[in-house]
Amino acid sequence: MAKAIPSTDNILGSLPQVFPCTDFSHNLFRDWDHCLRFELGGDDVSDSLCLRRFIQAFERADAVASWLFRDTEELWLLSSDYGDEKPRKKRLKPYKKTTLRPSDFQYLGKVFQEDSDDFTGDIYRHWDATILKE
């Protein structure tokens, strides 16, 4: 499903050419003047029916993504993890529950977090990426 990222030498360095930032913030939605937000849970299913509500949200997210990316041949999945200067070895472990393996990802580098007020000590954001097919 995933394949190696071509030419990742300067993906993080090229962010300012595509987006007006050098890093994505914690609250990406609220940082932009123009953005979309989708209500995936809805009122059709009660909060007391957690699994049905999750399935409904998943189906809605799948429908939105299928329509939005219908003409896209390749889609990048960017993953970030906060930590010390060296990345944690198990930062990609949650993806094992999907069809992705940690070996599918390529490490892109780290960005020092200027807004590390919420953290103690130096905090870095480590970036990994893979290209999704299908």
PDB file of C-alpha atoms in Angstrom:
ATOM      1  CA  MET A   1       0.000   0.000   0.000  1.00  0.00           C
ATOM      2  CA  ALA A   2       2.770   2.457   0.857  1.00  0.00           C
ATOM      3  CA  LYS A   3       5.903   3.099  -1.133  1.00  0.00           C
ATOM      4  CA  ALA A   4       9.122   5.026  -0.647  1.00  0.00           C
ATOM      5  CA  ILE A   5       9.013   8.794  -0.827  1.00  0.00           C
ATOM      6  CA  PRO A   6      10.840  10.151  -3.878  1.00  0.00           C
ATOM      7  CA  SER A   7      13.285  12.986  -3.305  1.00  0.00           C
ATOM      8  CA  THR A   8      12.740  13.733   0.355  1.00  0.00           C
ATOM      9  CA  ASP A   9      15.952  15.684   0.717  1.00  0.00           C
ATOM     10  CA  ASN A  10      14.208  18.948   1.484  1.00  0.00           C
ATOM     11  CA  ILE A  11      10.505  18.294   2.134  1.00  0.00           C
ATOM     12  CA  LEU A  12      10.472  20.185   5.423  1.00  0.00           C
ATOM     13  CA  GLY A  13      12.584  22.960   3.927  1.00  0.00           C
ATOM     14  CA  SER A  14      10.090  23.386   1.094  1.00  0.00           C
ATOM     15  CA  LEU A  15       7.076  23.861   3.410  1.00  0.00           C
ATOM     16  CA  PRO A  16       7.291  27.690   3.241  1.00  0.00           C
ATOM     17  CA  GLN A  17       7.025  27.493  -0.569  1.00  0.00           C
ATOM     18  CA  VAL A  18       3.665  25.714  -0.329  1.00  0.00           C
ATOM     19  CA  PHE A  19       2.360  26.928   3.043  1.00  0.00           C
ATOM     20  CA  PRO A  20       3.072  30.224   4.823  1.00  0.00           C
ATOM     21  CA  CYS A  21       4.865  28.415   7.672  1.00  0.00           C
ATOM     22  CA  THR A  22       7.951  26.346   8.403  1.00  0.00           C
ATOM     23  CA  ASP A  23       6.112  23.820  10.584  1.00  0.00           C
ATOM     24  CA  PHE A  24       2.524  22.795  11.259  1.00  0.00           C
ATOM     25  CA  SER A  25       1.261  23.915  14.643  1.00  0.00           C
ATOM     26  CA  HIS A  26      -0.531  21.826  17.251  1.00  0.00           C
ATOM     27  CA  ASN A  27      -3.892  23.365  16.351  1.00  0.00           C
ATOM     28  CA  LEU A  28      -3.667  23.550  12.580  1.00  0.00           C
ATOM     29  CA  PHE A  29      -7.383  24.216  12.030  1.00  0.00           C
ATOM     30  CA  ARG A  30      -7.475  27.402  14.107  1.00  0.00           C
ATOM     31  CA  ASP A  31      -4.253  28.818  12.615  1.00  0.00           C
ATOM     32  CA  TRP A  32      -5.649  29.441   9.129  1.00  0.00           C
ATOM     33  CA  ASP A  33      -8.075  32.083   7.902  1.00  0.00           C
ATOM     34  CA  HIS A  34      -9.583  29.699   5.339  1.00  0.00           C
ATOM     35  CA  CYS A  35     -10.164  26.093   6.318  1.00  0.00           C
ATOM     36  CA  LEU A  36     -12.785  23.389   6.182  1.00  0.00           C
ATOM     37  CA  ARG A  37     -14.187  21.431   9.067  1.00  0.00           C
ATOM     38  CA  PHE A  38     -16.458  18.427   8.689  1.00  0.00           C
ATOM     39  CA  GLU A  39     -18.904  17.220  11.320  1.00  0.00           C
ATOM     40  CA  LEU A  40     -18.297  13.502  11.158  1.00  0.00           C
ATOM     41  CA  GLY A  41     -20.233  12.367  14.218  1.00  0.00           C
ATOM     42  CA  GLY A  42     -23.575  14.045  13.596  1.00  0.00           C
ATOM     43  CA  ASP A  43     -26.806  13.648  15.507  1.00  0.00           C
ATOM     44  CA  ASP A  44     -27.991  10.553  13.641  1.00  0.00           C
ATOM     45  CA  VAL A  45     -26.430   8.242  16.225  1.00  0.00           C
ATOM     46  CA  SER A  46     -26.560   8.740  19.981  1.00  0.00           C
ATOM     47  CA  ASP A  47     -23.370   9.303  21.989  1.00  0.00           C
ATOM     48  CA  SER A  48     -24.313   6.244  24.059  1.00  0.00           C
ATOM     49  CA  LEU A  49     -23.753   4.013  21.021  1.00  0.00           C
ATOM     50  CA  CYS A  50     -20.006   4.563  20.743  1.00  0.00           C
ATOM     51  CA  LEU A  51     -19.229   1.894  18.137  1.00  0.00           C
ATOM     52  CA  ARG A  52     -22.094   2.928  15.838  1.00  0.00           C
ATOM     53  CA  ARG A  53     -21.057   6.568  16.178  1.00  0.00           C
ATOM     54  CA  PHE A  54     -17.440   5.688  15.339  1.00  0.00           C
ATOM     55  CA  ILE A  55     -18.540   3.680  12.287  1.00  0.00           C
ATOM     56  CA  GLN A  56     -20.707   6.585  11.139  1.00  0.00           C
ATOM     57  CA  ALA A  57     -17.816   9.038  11.555  1.00  0.00           C
ATOM     58  CA  PHE A  58     -15.439   6.681   9.741  1.00  0.00           C
ATOM     59  CA  GLU A  59     -17.853   6.236   6.823  1.00  0.00           C
ATOM     60  CA  ARG A  60     -18.336   9.992   6.552  1.00  0.00           C
ATOM     61  CA  ALA A  61     -14.577  10.630   6.669  1.00  0.00           C
ATOM     62  CA  ASP A  62     -14.065   7.947   4.020  1.00  0.00           C
ATOM     63  CA  ALA A  63     -16.701   9.562   1.775  1.00  0.00           C
ATOM     64  CA  VAL A  64     -15.148  13.034   2.172  1.00  0.00           C
ATOM     65  CA  ALA A  65     -11.609  11.746   1.519  1.00  0.00           C
ATOM     66  CA  SER A  66     -12.732   9.643  -1.473  1.00  0.00           C
ATOM     67  CA  TRP A  67     -14.389  12.661  -3.074  1.00  0.00           C
ATOM     68  CA  LEU A  68     -11.677  15.166  -2.172  1.00  0.00           C
ATOM     69  CA  PHE A  69      -8.804  13.016  -3.411  1.00  0.00           C
ATOM     70  CA  ARG A  70     -10.648  11.246  -6.255  1.00  0.00           C
ATOM     71  CA  ASP A  71      -8.200  12.468  -8.925  1.00  0.00           C
ATOM     72  CA  THR A  72      -5.101  12.102  -6.757  1.00  0.00           C
ATOM     73  CA  GLU A  73      -2.713   9.313  -7.705  1.00  0.00           C
ATOM     74  CA  GLU A  74      -0.507   9.657  -4.648  1.00  0.00           C
ATOM     75  CA  LEU A  75      -1.277  11.000  -1.207  1.00  0.00           C
ATOM     76  CA  TRP A  76       1.374  11.738   1.394  1.00  0.00           C
ATOM     77  CA  LEU A  77       0.855  10.806   4.992  1.00  0.00           C
ATOM     78  CA  LEU A  78       2.908  13.061   7.267  1.00  0.00           C
ATOM     79  CA  SER A  79       3.344  11.921  10.843  1.00  0.00           C
ATOM     80  CA  SER A  80       4.889  13.899  13.666  1.00  0.00           C
ATOM     81  CA  ASP A  81       6.022  12.952  17.128  1.00  0.00           C
ATOM     82  CA  TYR A  82       7.317  15.161  19.916  1.00  0.00           C
ATOM     83  CA  GLY A  83      10.381  14.287  21.932  1.00  0.00           C
ATOM     84  CA  ASP A  84      14.023  14.853  22.629  1.00  0.00           C
ATOM     85  CA  GLU A  85      16.614  15.658  19.986  1.00  0.00           C
ATOM     86  CA  LYS A  86      16.761  12.005  18.887  1.00  0.00           C
ATOM     87  CA  PRO A  87      13.496  10.467  17.628  1.00  0.00           C
ATOM     88  CA  ARG A  88      11.846   7.714  19.678  1.00  0.00           C
ATOM     89  CA  LYS A  89      12.304   4.303  18.076  1.00  0.00           C
ATOM     90  CA  LYS A  90       8.661   3.342  18.647  1.00  0.00           C
ATOM     91  CA  ARG A  91       7.097   6.594  17.360  1.00  0.00           C
ATOM     92  CA  LEU A  92       5.508   4.769  14.397  1.00  0.00           C
ATOM     93  CA  LYS A  93       4.246   1.776  16.362  1.00  0.00           C
ATOM     94  CA  PRO A  94       0.560   2.918  16.266  1.00  0.00           C
ATOM     95  CA  TYR A  95       0.584   2.437  12.475  1.00  0.00           C
ATOM     96  CA  LYS A  96       1.044  -1.317  12.944  1.00  0.00           C
ATOM     97  CA  LYS A  97      -2.724  -1.435  13.582  1.00  0.00           C
ATOM     98  CA  THR A  98      -3.223  -0.308   9.977  1.00  0.00           C
ATOM     99  CA  THR A  99      -1.785  -1.802   6.815  1.00  0.00           C
ATOM    100  CA  LEU A 100       1.267   0.445   7.240  1.00  0.00           C
ATOM    101  CA  ARG A 101       4.512  -0.714   8.757  1.00  0.00           C
ATOM    102  CA  PRO A 102       7.149   1.532  10.318  1.00  0.00           C
ATOM    103  CA  SER A 103       9.494   0.436   7.507  1.00  0.00           C
ATOM    104  CA  ASP A 104       7.100   2.076   5.018  1.00  0.00           C
ATOM    105  CA  PHE A 105       7.986   5.490   6.424  1.00  0.00           C
ATOM    106  CA  GLN A 106      10.979   7.658   5.725  1.00  0.00           C
ATOM    107  CA  TYR A 107      12.326   9.906   8.458  1.00  0.00           C
ATOM    108  CA  LEU A 108      12.332  13.525   7.265  1.00  0.00           C
ATOM    109  CA  GLY A 109      14.027  15.269  10.151  1.00  0.00           C
ATOM    110  CA  LYS A 110      13.273  17.331  13.205  1.00  0.00           C
ATOM    111  CA  VAL A 111      12.132  20.880  13.948  1.00  0.00           C
ATOM    112  CA  PHE A 112      12.861  22.589  17.255  1.00  0.00           C
ATOM    113  CA  GLN A 113       9.607  23.749  18.851  1.00  0.00           C
ATOM    114  CA  GLU A 114       9.710  27.461  19.531  1.00  0.00           C
ATOM    115  CA  ASP A 115       6.338  27.239  21.270  1.00  0.00           C
ATOM    116  CA  SER A 116       7.535  24.727  23.843  1.00  0.00           C
ATOM    117  CA  ASP A 117       5.929  26.600  26.780  1.00  0.00           C
ATOM    118  CA  ASP A 118       3.738  23.567  27.444  1.00  0.00           C
ATOM    119  CA  PHE A 119       6.786  21.329  27.741  1.00  0.00           C
ATOM    120  CA  THR A 120       9.779  21.180  30.039  1.00  0.00           C
ATOM    121  CA  GLY A 121      13.199  21.204  28.445  1.00  0.00           C
ATOM    122  CA  ASP A 122      13.997  21.223  24.728  1.00  0.00           C
ATOM    123  CA  ILE A 123      11.285  19.690  22.582  1.00  0.00           C
ATOM    124  CA  TYR A 124      11.620  18.636  18.971  1.00  0.00           C
ATOM    125  CA  ARG A 125       8.990  17.578  16.502  1.00  0.00           C
ATOM    126  CA  HIS A 126      10.114  14.617  14.435  1.00  0.00           C
ATOM    127  CA  TRP A 127       8.598  14.119  10.987  1.00  0.00           C
ATOM    128  CA  ASP A 128       8.105  10.893   9.046  1.00  0.00           C
ATOM    129  CA  ALA A 129       6.289  10.400   5.738  1.00  0.00           C
ATOM    130  CA  THR A 130       5.031   7.750   3.376  1.00  0.00           C
ATOM    131  CA  ILE A 131       3.066   7.848   0.156  1.00  0.00           C
ATOM    132  CA  LEU A 132      -0.284   6.080   0.237  1.00  0.00           C
ATOM    133  CA  LYS A 133      -1.660   4.277  -2.795  1.00  0.00           C
ATOM    134  CA  GLU A 134      -5.270   3.267  -3.339  1.00  0.00           C
TER     135      GLU A 134
END
